[in-house]
Amino acid sequence: MCRLNCSAFRMANPVDLSTKTAITPRRDEDFPEWYQQVIRAAELAEPSDVRGCMVIRPWGYGIWENVQRQLDSMFRATGHRNAYFPLFIPLSYFAKEAEHVEGFAKECAVVTHTRLEVDAAGKMKPASPLTEPLVIRPTSETIIGASYAKWVQSYRDLPLLINQWANVVRWEMRPRLFLRTTEFLWQEGHTVHETEGEARAEAKLILDLYERFVRDHLAVPVFSGEKSESERFPGAVQTLSIEAMVQDRRAIQAGTSHFLGQNFARASGIQFQNRAGQQEFAWTTSWGVSARLVGTLLMAHGDDDGLVLPPRIAPTQIVILPVATKEESRPRIMEACDNLALQLRGKYFADLPLEVEVDRRDLGGGVKNWEWIKKGVPVRIEIGPRDLEKNSLVVSRRDQPVKTKGSMSIQEFVAVAPEILNSIQQNLLERAREFREVNTRKIDSKDEFYDFFTPKNSAKPEIHGGFAFAHWNGSREIEEQIKNDLKVTIRVIPLGDSEPGRCIFTGEPSARRVIWAKAY
RNA sequence: CGGGGCGUAGCUUAGCUUGGUAGAGCGCGUGGUUUGGGACCACGAGGUCGGAGGUUCAAAUCCUCUCGCCCCGACCA
């Protein structure tokens, strides 16, 4: 709710612009509402008339395109190739893997008719039922498996490493923009291997790739590991995931990679003749990240003035704002801005030319400036008549307070622009790391655990909790219990080094600490 | 799908209890004054009050039904 817009309030209390934030409410007032307001203010997306779906606007889509471009080159570099499989899955394909069906059945959209007719009342109604209904893919294991069954004959055909960029549909009860929508954009890799070891290695390779991508490009640190049985992908033998912490201290799954064993190979008939000349079911993996990453990014870095974008993912990295206050100086200032943009576009950051935009719209300077703040552009440059006289400009960084500005010569800025972007990139990652560190702790008693995850104010819960590293006896019952009591779940069981201890709930032996948190 | 709340201009909303067919702020348009800053003044456009039925001389306001949205739960990238 925006109190500042209330007329009575306004008359009694003129808005103090020195403390007003661009986004209302602030994060500490109402985090979910803040999230929605940032999406609107930054023009990332808006809800569509179709429940659960969203319109992704150019600024939001630009971020996704950068995710695509950068991830795609990482996939290519590891030998994966893109392909495209149909949106529609025959119902019969879908029914092949029992667990898988059970996992997705409740959220499937099903196409049953092929034509519309006008009925007696003049309304359009579906006609001509299909003999076999088509499921709109909630994920593509089954339909891709059908192709793979044909393509894979021999161990010489393996490994088969394919990715597709696609939309999928999972009918959602409670949608949230970017985080959980009925239709969403993602990437799904599907690979086939000769041996169990190779397939397991592939799943891990991609997990590490995701971790690197999210850290280096989105500036979000993650914990990675294996999912507990209850959180496993339907039909998978092992599900790996990366988990980020966002600013309300909740966890968000930012990417998953599954080792599917031979389950899907068996269901789809993916067999090959092995080196010994025998028929064998292949070993498969699947893995994906979705446009949820955009929401993750927002919640990880955004502040009370809107979005804050890491330079590596920002559609525009530097925006140049001409301060053309007097008509006569306007042409010279515009020229200087264009000239600067041209020079900057010849420079590189992270192996790509700088993305620079000159905002020449005829708008009030303040309005323009705030728009770009809300959109999270990493660097804002102002050039006015006085700067031009000194051949200088004014620089603002989005990772610093709005009022913080620096002046430097145009020439110098051109030289150091990539360094500034790099510094912002590093700074955001560092900040996110510190935040996560402060809100992560080892917990060794049940009482402390419950205390950690219980808000002080139960009526209107404040931001609380975080990540807890605690010992667990490995039982599903305890997980269930904790989930019921606190809405806290095991996010991930870290891979690698063990640290024997005792389950804090039962006192039973535990091989390692697992990571607990409230999750999106 | 269960429990709670809400639908009035692009956004935020006043009015509803005690019926008399709409008012504001922001945003938008035009003109002007401004300009290192989310500026100011004037004028202006924009709403059949979610939809359908009913009560009434008269409905945003009362009644019934319906649709949609939000929050809380079960499910989830």
Coordinates of C-alpha atoms (C1' of nucleotides) in Angstrom, one line a residue:
Chain A
M1 CA 0.0 0.0 0.0
C2 CA 1.3 3.4 -0.9
R3 CA 0.6 5.8 1.9
L4 CA 2.6 8.5 0.2
N5 CA 0.0 8.8 -2.5
C6 CA -2.8 9.4 0.0
S7 CA -3.9 13.0 -0.4
A8 CA -4.7 13.7 3.2
F9 CA -1.4 12.2 4.3
R10 CA 0.4 14.3 1.7
M11 CA -1.0 17.6 2.8
A12 CA -0.2 17.0 6.4
N13 CA 3.3 15.6 5.7
P14 CA 5.0 16.8 2.5
V15 CA 7.1 14.0 1.1
D16 CA 10.7 14.3 2.2
L17 CA 12.6 13.5 -0.9
S18 CA 15.8 13.0 0.9
T19 CA 14.5 9.8 2.6
K20 CA 11.9 8.7 0.1
T21 CA 12.7 5.5 -1.6
A22 CA 11.8 4.8 -5.2
I23 CA 10.0 1.6 -4.2
T24 CA 7.2 1.5 -1.7
P25 CA 7.1 -0.5 0.5
R26 CA 10.7 -1.0 1.5
R27 CA 12.1 -4.5 1.8
D28 CA 11.9 -4.5 5.5
E29 CA 8.3 -3.5 5.5
D30 CA 6.9 -6.1 3.1
F31 CA 9.3 -8.1 1.1
P32 CA 6.9 -9.9 -1.3
E33 CA 5.1 -6.6 -2.1
W34 CA 8.5 -4.9 -2.6
Y35 CA 9.4 -7.7 -5.1
Q36 CA 6.3 -7.1 -7.1
Q37 CA 6.8 -3.3 -7.1
V38 CA 10.3 -3.6 -8.3
I39 CA 9.2 -5.8 -11.2
R40 CA 6.7 -3.1 -12.2
A41 CA 9.0 -0.1 -11.6
A42 CA 11.8 -1.7 -13.5
E43 CA 9.5 -2.7 -16.3
L44 CA 10.6 -6.3 -16.2
A45 CA 7.2 -7.9 -16.6
E46 CA 3.5 -7.7 -15.9
P47 CA 0.8 -10.1 -15.1
S48 CA -1.2 -11.3 -18.2
D49 CA -4.9 -11.7 -18.5
V50 CA -4.2 -15.4 -18.5
R51 CA -4.0 -16.4 -14.9
G52 CA -0.5 -17.5 -13.9
C53 CA 1.1 -16.2 -17.1
M54 CA 3.2 -13.1 -17.6
V55 CA 4.2 -10.7 -20.2
I56 CA 8.0 -10.3 -20.1
R57 CA 8.9 -6.8 -21.2
P58 CA 12.0 -5.8 -23.1
W59 CA 14.1 -5.0 -20.0
G60 CA 13.2 -8.3 -18.4
Y61 CA 13.6 -10.2 -21.6
G62 CA 17.0 -8.6 -22.2
I63 CA 18.2 -10.0 -18.9
W64 CA 16.9 -13.5 -19.9
E65 CA 18.6 -13.1 -23.3
N66 CA 21.9 -12.5 -21.6
V67 CA 21.4 -15.5 -19.4
Q68 CA 20.7 -17.5 -22.6
R69 CA 23.6 -16.2 -24.5
Q70 CA 26.1 -16.8 -21.8
L71 CA 24.9 -20.1 -20.6
D72 CA 24.6 -21.3 -24.2
S73 CA 28.2 -20.6 -24.9
M74 CA 29.1 -22.6 -21.7
F75 CA 27.0 -25.5 -23.0
R76 CA 28.6 -25.4 -26.3
A77 CA 32.1 -25.3 -24.8
T78 CA 31.3 -28.5 -23.0
G79 CA 30.2 -30.2 -26.2
H80 CA 26.4 -29.8 -26.0
R81 CA 24.3 -28.8 -29.0
N82 CA 20.9 -27.2 -29.2
A83 CA 17.8 -28.8 -30.8
Y84 CA 14.1 -28.4 -30.5
F85 CA 11.4 -30.9 -29.6
P86 CA 7.6 -30.5 -29.8
L87 CA 5.5 -28.6 -27.3
F88 CA 2.9 -31.4 -27.4
I89 CA 3.5 -34.7 -25.9
P90 CA 1.2 -37.7 -26.7
L91 CA -0.5 -38.8 -23.6
S92 CA 0.7 -42.3 -24.2
Y93 CA 4.4 -41.2 -24.1
F94 CA 3.8 -39.4 -20.9
A95 CA 2.4 -42.5 -19.1
K96 CA 5.6 -44.5 -19.5
E97 CA 7.5 -43.6 -16.4
A98 CA 5.3 -44.2 -13.3
E99 CA 7.0 -41.9 -10.8
H100 CA 7.4 -39.2 -13.4
V101 CA 3.7 -39.3 -14.3
E102 CA 2.7 -39.2 -10.7
G103 CA 4.9 -36.2 -10.1
F104 CA 3.5 -34.1 -12.9
A105 CA 0.0 -35.3 -13.5
K106 CA -1.6 -32.7 -11.2
E107 CA -0.1 -29.8 -13.1
C108 CA -0.5 -30.8 -16.7
A109 CA -2.4 -28.8 -19.3
V110 CA -4.0 -31.1 -21.8
V111 CA -5.2 -30.3 -25.3
T112 CA -8.2 -32.2 -26.2
H113 CA -9.7 -30.5 -29.3
T114 CA -8.4 -29.2 -32.6
R115 CA -11.0 -26.7 -33.8
L116 CA -13.4 -24.0 -32.7
E117 CA -16.9 -23.6 -33.8
V118 CA -19.6 -21.0 -33.2
D119 CA -22.4 -22.5 -31.2
A120 CA -26.1 -21.5 -31.3
A121 CA -25.5 -18.7 -28.8
G122 CA -22.8 -17.2 -31.0
K123 CA -20.0 -18.3 -28.7
M124 CA -16.8 -20.1 -29.7
K125 CA -16.6 -23.6 -28.5
P126 CA -14.1 -26.4 -29.0
A127 CA -15.1 -29.0 -31.6
S128 CA -13.5 -32.0 -33.1
P129 CA -12.0 -34.0 -30.2
L130 CA -8.6 -35.5 -30.6
T131 CA -8.4 -39.3 -30.6
E132 CA -5.4 -39.0 -28.3
P133 CA -5.2 -36.0 -26.0
L134 CA -1.9 -34.0 -26.1
V135 CA -0.1 -32.9 -22.9
I136 CA 1.6 -29.6 -23.1
R137 CA 5.2 -30.4 -22.0
P138 CA 5.8 -29.8 -18.3
T139 CA 9.3 -31.0 -19.1
S140 CA 10.5 -33.0 -22.1
E141 CA 12.0 -36.3 -20.9
T142 CA 9.4 -38.4 -22.4
I143 CA 9.2 -36.9 -25.9
I144 CA 12.9 -36.4 -26.2
G145 CA 13.3 -40.0 -25.0
A146 CA 11.2 -41.2 -27.9
S147 CA 13.7 -39.6 -30.4
Y148 CA 16.7 -40.8 -28.5
A149 CA 15.4 -44.4 -28.7
K150 CA 15.7 -44.1 -32.4
W151 CA 19.0 -42.2 -32.5
V152 CA 20.9 -44.4 -30.1
Q153 CA 21.9 -47.8 -31.5
S154 CA 25.5 -48.3 -30.5
Y155 CA 28.0 -47.2 -27.8
R156 CA 29.5 -45.2 -30.7
D157 CA 26.4 -43.0 -30.7
L158 CA 27.2 -42.0 -27.1
P159 CA 27.4 -39.7 -25.4
L160 CA 24.5 -37.8 -26.8
L161 CA 24.6 -34.2 -25.5
I162 CA 21.6 -32.0 -26.3
N163 CA 20.0 -28.9 -24.9
Q164 CA 16.8 -27.1 -25.8
W165 CA 15.6 -23.6 -25.0
A166 CA 11.9 -23.7 -24.6
N167 CA 8.8 -22.8 -22.7
V168 CA 7.0 -25.3 -20.5
V169 CA 3.7 -25.3 -18.7
R170 CA 3.0 -26.5 -15.2
W171 CA -0.4 -25.5 -14.0
E172 CA 0.2 -23.5 -10.8
M173 CA -2.1 -22.9 -7.9
R174 CA -0.3 -19.8 -6.7
P175 CA 1.8 -18.0 -9.3
R176 CA 4.4 -15.3 -8.6
L177 CA 6.0 -13.4 -11.4
F178 CA 9.2 -15.0 -12.5
L179 CA 9.4 -17.3 -9.5
R180 CA 6.5 -19.6 -10.3
T181 CA 4.4 -19.0 -13.3
T182 CA 2.2 -21.4 -15.2
E183 CA 4.1 -21.0 -18.4
F184 CA 7.8 -20.4 -18.0
L185 CA 11.0 -20.1 -20.1
W186 CA 13.8 -22.4 -19.4
Q187 CA 16.6 -24.5 -20.8
E188 CA 16.5 -28.3 -20.5
G189 CA 19.5 -30.4 -21.2
H190 CA 19.0 -34.1 -21.9
T191 CA 22.0 -36.4 -22.3
V192 CA 22.6 -40.1 -22.8
H193 CA 25.6 -42.0 -21.7
E194 CA 27.2 -45.4 -22.0
T195 CA 28.0 -45.9 -18.3
E196 CA 26.6 -44.9 -15.0
G197 CA 29.8 -43.2 -14.1
E198 CA 29.7 -41.0 -17.1
A199 CA 26.1 -40.0 -16.6
R200 CA 26.8 -39.2 -12.9
A201 CA 29.8 -37.1 -14.0
E202 CA 27.7 -35.3 -16.5
A203 CA 25.1 -34.3 -13.9
K204 CA 27.9 -33.0 -11.6
L205 CA 29.6 -31.2 -14.5
I206 CA 26.5 -29.3 -15.2
L207 CA 25.9 -28.6 -11.5
D208 CA 29.3 -27.0 -11.3
L209 CA 28.7 -25.1 -14.5
Y210 CA 25.5 -23.7 -13.1
E211 CA 27.3 -22.7 -9.9
R212 CA 30.0 -20.9 -11.9
F213 CA 27.5 -19.2 -14.1
V214 CA 25.3 -17.9 -11.2
R215 CA 28.3 -16.8 -9.3
D216 CA 30.3 -15.2 -12.1
H217 CA 27.5 -13.7 -14.1
L218 CA 24.6 -13.1 -11.7
A219 CA 27.0 -12.4 -8.8
V220 CA 25.0 -14.7 -6.6
P221 CA 26.9 -17.2 -4.4
V222 CA 25.2 -20.6 -4.0
F223 CA 25.5 -23.8 -2.0
S224 CA 25.2 -26.9 -4.0
G225 CA 24.6 -30.5 -3.3
E226 CA 22.1 -33.3 -3.4
K227 CA 18.4 -33.2 -2.8
S228 CA 16.9 -35.4 -0.1
E229 CA 14.6 -38.1 -1.3
S230 CA 11.5 -36.1 -0.8
E231 CA 12.6 -33.2 -2.9
R232 CA 13.9 -35.3 -5.7
F233 CA 12.8 -34.9 -9.3
P234 CA 10.1 -37.4 -10.1
G235 CA 11.8 -40.4 -11.8
A236 CA 15.3 -39.4 -11.0
V237 CA 17.8 -41.4 -9.1
Q238 CA 19.7 -38.4 -7.8
T239 CA 18.8 -34.7 -8.0
L240 CA 21.5 -32.1 -7.5
S241 CA 20.8 -28.4 -7.1
I242 CA 22.2 -25.0 -6.4
E243 CA 20.6 -22.9 -3.7
A244 CA 20.9 -19.2 -3.4
M245 CA 20.0 -17.0 -0.4
V246 CA 17.9 -13.9 -1.2
Q247 CA 17.4 -10.9 1.0
D248 CA 14.5 -12.2 3.0
R249 CA 17.0 -14.9 3.9
R250 CA 15.0 -17.6 2.2
A251 CA 16.5 -20.1 -0.1
I252 CA 15.8 -20.3 -3.8
Q253 CA 16.6 -23.2 -6.0
A254 CA 18.4 -21.6 -8.9
G255 CA 19.2 -24.7 -11.0
T256 CA 18.9 -28.5 -11.0
S257 CA 20.7 -31.4 -12.5
H258 CA 19.4 -34.9 -12.4
F259 CA 21.0 -38.3 -12.7
L260 CA 18.2 -40.4 -14.1
G261 CA 19.8 -43.8 -13.9
Q262 CA 18.3 -46.1 -16.5
N263 CA 14.7 -45.2 -15.5
F264 CA 13.9 -43.1 -18.5
A265 CA 15.9 -45.2 -20.8
R266 CA 13.8 -48.2 -19.8
A267 CA 10.6 -46.2 -20.1
S268 CA 11.5 -44.8 -23.6
G269 CA 13.4 -47.8 -24.8
I270 CA 16.8 -46.1 -25.2
Q271 CA 19.0 -49.1 -25.7
F272 CA 22.4 -49.6 -27.3
Q273 CA 24.8 -52.3 -28.2
N274 CA 27.6 -52.1 -25.7
R275 CA 31.3 -52.8 -26.3
A276 CA 30.7 -56.4 -25.4
G277 CA 28.0 -56.6 -28.1
Q278 CA 25.1 -56.8 -25.7
Q279 CA 21.9 -54.7 -25.7
E280 CA 21.9 -52.4 -22.7
F281 CA 19.7 -49.6 -21.4
A282 CA 21.5 -46.3 -21.6
W283 CA 22.1 -43.9 -18.6
T284 CA 20.6 -40.5 -18.9
T285 CA 20.6 -37.1 -17.3
S286 CA 18.6 -33.9 -17.5
W287 CA 19.2 -30.5 -16.1
G288 CA 17.7 -27.0 -16.3
V289 CA 17.6 -23.4 -15.2
S290 CA 14.6 -21.2 -15.8
A291 CA 13.7 -17.5 -16.0
R292 CA 13.3 -17.8 -12.3
L293 CA 16.9 -16.7 -12.3
V294 CA 15.6 -13.2 -13.1
G295 CA 13.6 -13.2 -9.9
T296 CA 16.6 -14.6 -8.0
L297 CA 18.7 -11.8 -9.3
L298 CA 16.2 -9.3 -8.3
M299 CA 15.8 -10.6 -4.7
A300 CA 19.5 -11.1 -4.3
H301 CA 20.7 -7.6 -5.3
G302 CA 17.7 -5.3 -5.5
D303 CA 17.4 -2.4 -3.0
D304 CA 14.7 0.1 -1.9
D305 CA 15.3 2.1 -5.1
G306 CA 14.7 -0.9 -7.3
L307 CA 16.6 -3.3 -9.3
V308 CA 20.4 -3.6 -9.1
L309 CA 22.0 -5.4 -12.0
P310 CA 25.4 -7.0 -12.2
P311 CA 27.1 -5.6 -15.2
R312 CA 27.6 -9.0 -16.8
I313 CA 23.8 -9.5 -17.1
A314 CA 22.6 -6.0 -17.6
P315 CA 21.0 -5.3 -21.0
T316 CA 22.5 -1.9 -20.8
Q317 CA 25.6 -1.4 -18.7
I318 CA 26.1 2.3 -19.1
V319 CA 23.5 4.9 -19.7
I320 CA 24.5 8.4 -20.7
L321 CA 22.2 11.2 -19.6
P322 CA 22.6 14.5 -21.4
V323 CA 22.0 17.4 -19.1
A324 CA 20.8 19.8 -21.8
T325 CA 19.5 22.6 -19.7
K326 CA 19.8 25.4 -22.2
E327 CA 18.7 25.1 -25.7
E328 CA 21.8 26.6 -27.2
S329 CA 24.1 24.1 -25.6
R330 CA 22.0 21.1 -26.5
P331 CA 23.6 20.1 -29.8
R332 CA 27.1 20.2 -28.4
I333 CA 26.1 18.1 -25.4
M334 CA 24.3 15.6 -27.5
E335 CA 27.2 15.3 -29.8
A336 CA 29.6 14.8 -26.8
C337 CA 27.3 12.0 -25.5
D338 CA 27.1 10.3 -28.8
N339 CA 30.8 10.5 -29.2
L340 CA 31.3 9.1 -25.7
A341 CA 28.9 6.2 -26.5
L342 CA 30.8 5.4 -29.6
Q343 CA 34.1 5.3 -27.8
L344 CA 32.7 3.1 -25.0
R345 CA 31.2 0.7 -27.5
G346 CA 34.7 0.0 -28.7
K347 CA 35.8 -1.1 -25.2
Y348 CA 35.3 -4.6 -23.8
F349 CA 34.1 -6.0 -20.5
A350 CA 34.1 -9.8 -19.9
D351 CA 35.1 -10.3 -23.6
L352 CA 32.0 -8.5 -24.9
P353 CA 31.7 -4.9 -26.2
L354 CA 30.2 -2.5 -23.7
E355 CA 26.4 -2.0 -23.9
V356 CA 25.9 1.7 -23.9
E357 CA 22.8 3.8 -24.4
V358 CA 22.3 7.5 -24.7
D359 CA 18.9 8.6 -23.3
R360 CA 18.0 11.5 -25.5
R361 CA 14.3 11.6 -24.5
D362 CA 12.9 15.0 -23.8
L363 CA 12.1 14.4 -20.1
G364 CA 13.0 16.1 -16.9
G365 CA 16.5 15.1 -15.8
G366 CA 15.4 13.8 -12.5
V367 CA 12.7 11.6 -13.9
K368 CA 15.0 10.1 -16.4
N369 CA 17.7 9.5 -13.8
W370 CA 15.2 7.7 -11.5
E371 CA 13.9 5.5 -14.2
W372 CA 17.4 4.1 -14.8
I373 CA 18.0 3.7 -11.1
K374 CA 14.8 1.7 -10.8
K375 CA 15.9 -0.4 -13.8
G376 CA 19.2 -1.1 -12.1
V377 CA 21.6 0.0 -14.8
P378 CA 25.1 -0.4 -13.3
V379 CA 26.6 3.0 -14.4
R380 CA 24.9 6.3 -15.1
I381 CA 26.8 9.1 -16.8
E382 CA 25.8 12.7 -16.8
I383 CA 27.2 15.3 -19.2
G384 CA 26.1 18.9 -18.9
P385 CA 27.4 22.3 -20.1
R386 CA 29.8 22.7 -17.1
D387 CA 31.2 19.2 -17.6
L388 CA 31.7 19.9 -21.2
E389 CA 33.8 23.0 -20.6
K390 CA 36.1 21.0 -18.4
N391 CA 35.9 18.0 -20.7
S392 CA 34.6 15.9 -17.8
L393 CA 31.5 13.9 -16.8
V394 CA 29.7 12.8 -13.7
V395 CA 29.6 9.1 -12.8
S396 CA 27.1 7.3 -10.5
R397 CA 27.3 3.6 -9.7
R398 CA 24.2 1.6 -8.9
D399 CA 26.0 -0.3 -6.2
Q400 CA 26.5 3.0 -4.3
P401 CA 23.9 5.3 -2.7
V402 CA 21.9 7.3 -5.3
K403 CA 23.4 10.6 -4.2
T404 CA 27.0 9.4 -4.5
K405 CA 28.6 10.9 -7.6
G406 CA 32.1 11.2 -8.9
S407 CA 33.6 13.5 -11.5
M408 CA 36.3 12.5 -13.9
S409 CA 37.6 13.5 -17.3
I410 CA 35.8 11.9 -20.3
Q411 CA 39.0 10.4 -21.5
E412 CA 39.8 8.8 -18.1
F413 CA 36.3 7.4 -17.9
V414 CA 36.6 5.7 -21.3
A415 CA 39.8 4.2 -20.1
V416 CA 38.5 2.9 -16.8
A417 CA 34.9 2.0 -17.7
P418 CA 35.6 -1.7 -17.9
E419 CA 37.3 -1.6 -14.5
I420 CA 34.3 0.2 -13.0
L421 CA 32.0 -2.5 -14.3
N422 CA 34.3 -5.1 -13.0
S423 CA 34.4 -3.5 -9.6
I424 CA 30.6 -3.4 -9.5
Q425 CA 30.4 -7.0 -10.5
Q426 CA 32.8 -8.0 -7.8
N427 CA 31.2 -5.8 -5.2
L428 CA 27.8 -7.2 -5.7
L429 CA 29.1 -10.7 -5.3
E430 CA 31.0 -9.8 -2.2
R431 CA 28.0 -8.1 -0.7
A432 CA 25.8 -11.1 -1.4
R433 CA 28.5 -13.4 0.1
E434 CA 28.6 -11.3 3.3
F435 CA 24.9 -11.3 3.6
R436 CA 24.7 -15.0 3.2
E437 CA 27.5 -15.5 5.7
V438 CA 25.9 -13.3 8.3
N439 CA 22.7 -15.3 8.0
T440 CA 24.1 -18.8 7.9
R441 CA 25.0 -20.7 11.0
K442 CA 25.8 -24.1 12.4
I443 CA 23.1 -25.2 14.7
D444 CA 23.6 -28.0 17.2
S445 CA 20.4 -28.1 19.2
K446 CA 16.8 -28.5 18.4
D447 CA 15.8 -25.5 20.6
E448 CA 18.2 -23.3 18.8
F449 CA 17.0 -24.6 15.5
Y450 CA 13.3 -23.8 16.3
D451 CA 14.3 -20.5 17.7
F452 CA 16.2 -19.6 14.6
F453 CA 13.3 -20.3 12.3
T454 CA 10.5 -18.8 14.4
P455 CA 9.7 -15.1 13.9
K456 CA 9.3 -12.9 16.9
N457 CA 6.2 -11.4 15.6
S458 CA 3.9 -14.2 14.5
A459 CA 1.1 -11.9 13.4
K460 CA 3.3 -10.1 10.9
P461 CA 6.5 -12.2 10.6
E462 CA 9.6 -10.1 10.3
I463 CA 12.5 -11.2 8.1
H464 CA 14.1 -13.9 10.1
G465 CA 16.0 -17.2 9.9
G466 CA 18.5 -18.0 7.2
F467 CA 20.5 -21.1 6.3
A468 CA 21.1 -23.6 9.1
F469 CA 23.8 -26.3 8.8
A470 CA 22.6 -29.0 11.1
H471 CA 23.0 -32.8 11.6
W472 CA 20.1 -35.0 10.5
N473 CA 19.5 -38.7 10.8
G474 CA 18.5 -39.1 7.2
S475 CA 14.9 -39.9 7.8
R476 CA 12.0 -38.7 5.8
E477 CA 9.8 -38.5 9.0
I478 CA 12.0 -35.9 10.6
E479 CA 12.0 -33.8 7.4
E480 CA 8.3 -34.0 7.3
Q481 CA 8.0 -33.0 10.9
I482 CA 10.2 -30.0 10.5
K483 CA 8.3 -28.9 7.4
N484 CA 5.0 -29.1 9.3
D485 CA 6.3 -27.3 12.3
L486 CA 8.4 -24.5 10.7
K487 CA 8.0 -24.7 6.9
V488 CA 11.7 -25.4 6.9
T489 CA 13.1 -28.0 4.5
I490 CA 16.4 -29.5 3.6
R491 CA 17.7 -27.5 0.7
V492 CA 20.6 -29.5 -0.1
I493 CA 22.9 -32.2 1.3
P494 CA 26.4 -30.9 0.6
L495 CA 28.6 -33.2 -1.4
G496 CA 32.1 -34.2 -0.4
D497 CA 33.6 -34.0 3.1
S498 CA 31.8 -35.6 5.9
E499 CA 31.7 -34.3 9.5
P500 CA 30.3 -37.0 11.8
G501 CA 27.9 -35.8 14.4
R502 CA 24.5 -36.4 16.0
C503 CA 21.1 -35.6 14.6
I504 CA 19.9 -32.6 16.5
F505 CA 16.3 -33.9 16.5
T506 CA 16.8 -37.5 17.4
G507 CA 20.4 -37.8 18.7
E508 CA 21.1 -40.5 16.2
P509 CA 24.4 -40.6 14.3
S510 CA 24.8 -38.3 11.2
A511 CA 27.5 -38.4 8.6
R512 CA 27.3 -34.7 7.7
R513 CA 25.5 -31.5 8.2
V514 CA 22.7 -30.6 5.8
I515 CA 21.5 -27.2 4.9
W516 CA 18.0 -26.2 6.1
A517 CA 16.0 -23.1 5.2
K518 CA 12.7 -21.8 4.3
A519 CA 12.4 -21.8 0.5
Y520 CA 10.7 -20.3 -2.4
Chain B
rC1 C1' -9.5 -27.3 -4.0
rG2 C1' -10.5 -25.5 1.6
rG3 C1' -10.4 -20.7 5.0
rG4 C1' -10.2 -15.2 4.9
rG5 C1' -10.3 -10.5 2.1
rC6 C1' -11.1 -7.3 -2.2
rG7 C1' -13.0 -5.7 -7.1
rU8 C1' -14.7 2.4 -8.6
rA9 C1' -10.1 6.2 -14.7
rG10 C1' -3.3 3.5 -16.5
rC11 C1' -1.8 3.3 -10.8
rU12 C1' -3.4 4.2 -5.6
rU13 C1' -8.0 5.1 -3.9
rA14 C1' -12.7 8.4 -1.5
rG15 C1' -17.8 7.6 -1.6
rC16 C1' -21.3 2.2 0.2
rU17 C1' -23.4 1.7 7.1
rU18 C1' -28.0 6.3 6.5
rG19 C1' -29.9 4.6 -2.1
rG20 C1' -30.6 10.6 -5.5
rU21 C1' -26.5 7.5 -11.7
rA22 C1' -18.9 9.8 -9.2
rG23 C1' -14.4 12.9 -6.4
rA24 C1' -9.1 13.0 -5.4
rG25 C1' -3.6 12.2 -5.8
rC26 C1' -0.1 10.2 -9.1
rG27 C1' 0.3 9.3 -14.3
rC28 C1' -1.2 11.1 -19.3
rG29 C1' -2.1 15.5 -23.3
rU30 C1' -1.6 20.8 -24.6
rG31 C1' 0.5 25.7 -23.5
rG32 C1' 3.8 28.4 -20.6
rU33 C1' 7.6 29.2 -16.7
rU34 C1' 11.7 26.3 -15.3
rU35 C1' 16.0 23.1 -15.4
rG36 C1' 22.9 19.5 -12.5
rG37 C1' 17.3 17.0 -11.2
rG38 C1' 12.0 12.6 -9.3
rA39 C1' 10.1 21.1 -10.7
rC40 C1' 5.8 24.6 -11.1
rC41 C1' 1.3 27.1 -13.1
rA42 C1' -3.0 26.9 -16.3
rC43 C1' -6.2 24.2 -19.2
rG44 C1' -7.7 19.3 -20.7
rA45 C1' -8.6 14.0 -21.9
rG46 C1' -10.0 9.6 -19.4
rG47 C1' -14.9 5.9 -15.4
rU48 C1' -22.0 2.8 -18.3
rC49 C1' -18.3 2.1 -10.3
rG50 C1' -15.9 -6.6 -12.4
rG51 C1' -20.4 -9.0 -14.9
rA52 C1' -25.7 -10.7 -14.9
rG53 C1' -30.3 -10.5 -12.6
rG54 C1' -33.6 -8.5 -8.8
rU55 C1' -35.8 -4.6 -5.2
rU56 C1' -36.9 0.8 -6.1
rC57 C1' -39.6 6.6 -9.1
rA58 C1' -34.1 6.2 -8.5
rA59 C1' -28.5 1.5 -7.2
rA60 C1' -21.3 2.3 -7.0
rU61 C1' -24.4 2.1 -2.6
rC62 C1' -29.5 -2.9 -0.7
rC63 C1' -30.5 -8.5 -2.3
rU64 C1' -29.1 -13.0 -5.3
rC65 C1' -26.0 -15.3 -8.6
rU66 C1' -21.5 -15.2 -11.3
rC67 C1' -16.5 -14.0 -12.8
rG68 C1' -11.7 -12.3 -11.5
rC69 C1' -7.8 -10.9 -8.1
rC70 C1' -5.0 -11.0 -3.4
rC71 C1' -3.6 -13.4 1.3
rC72 C1' -3.2 -18.2 4.2
rG73 C1' -2.9 -23.8 3.4
rA74 C1' -1.8 -28.6 0.1
rC75 C1' 1.9 -28.6 -4.9
rC76 C1' 6.1 -26.7 -7.3
rA77 C1' 11.9 -24.6 -11.6

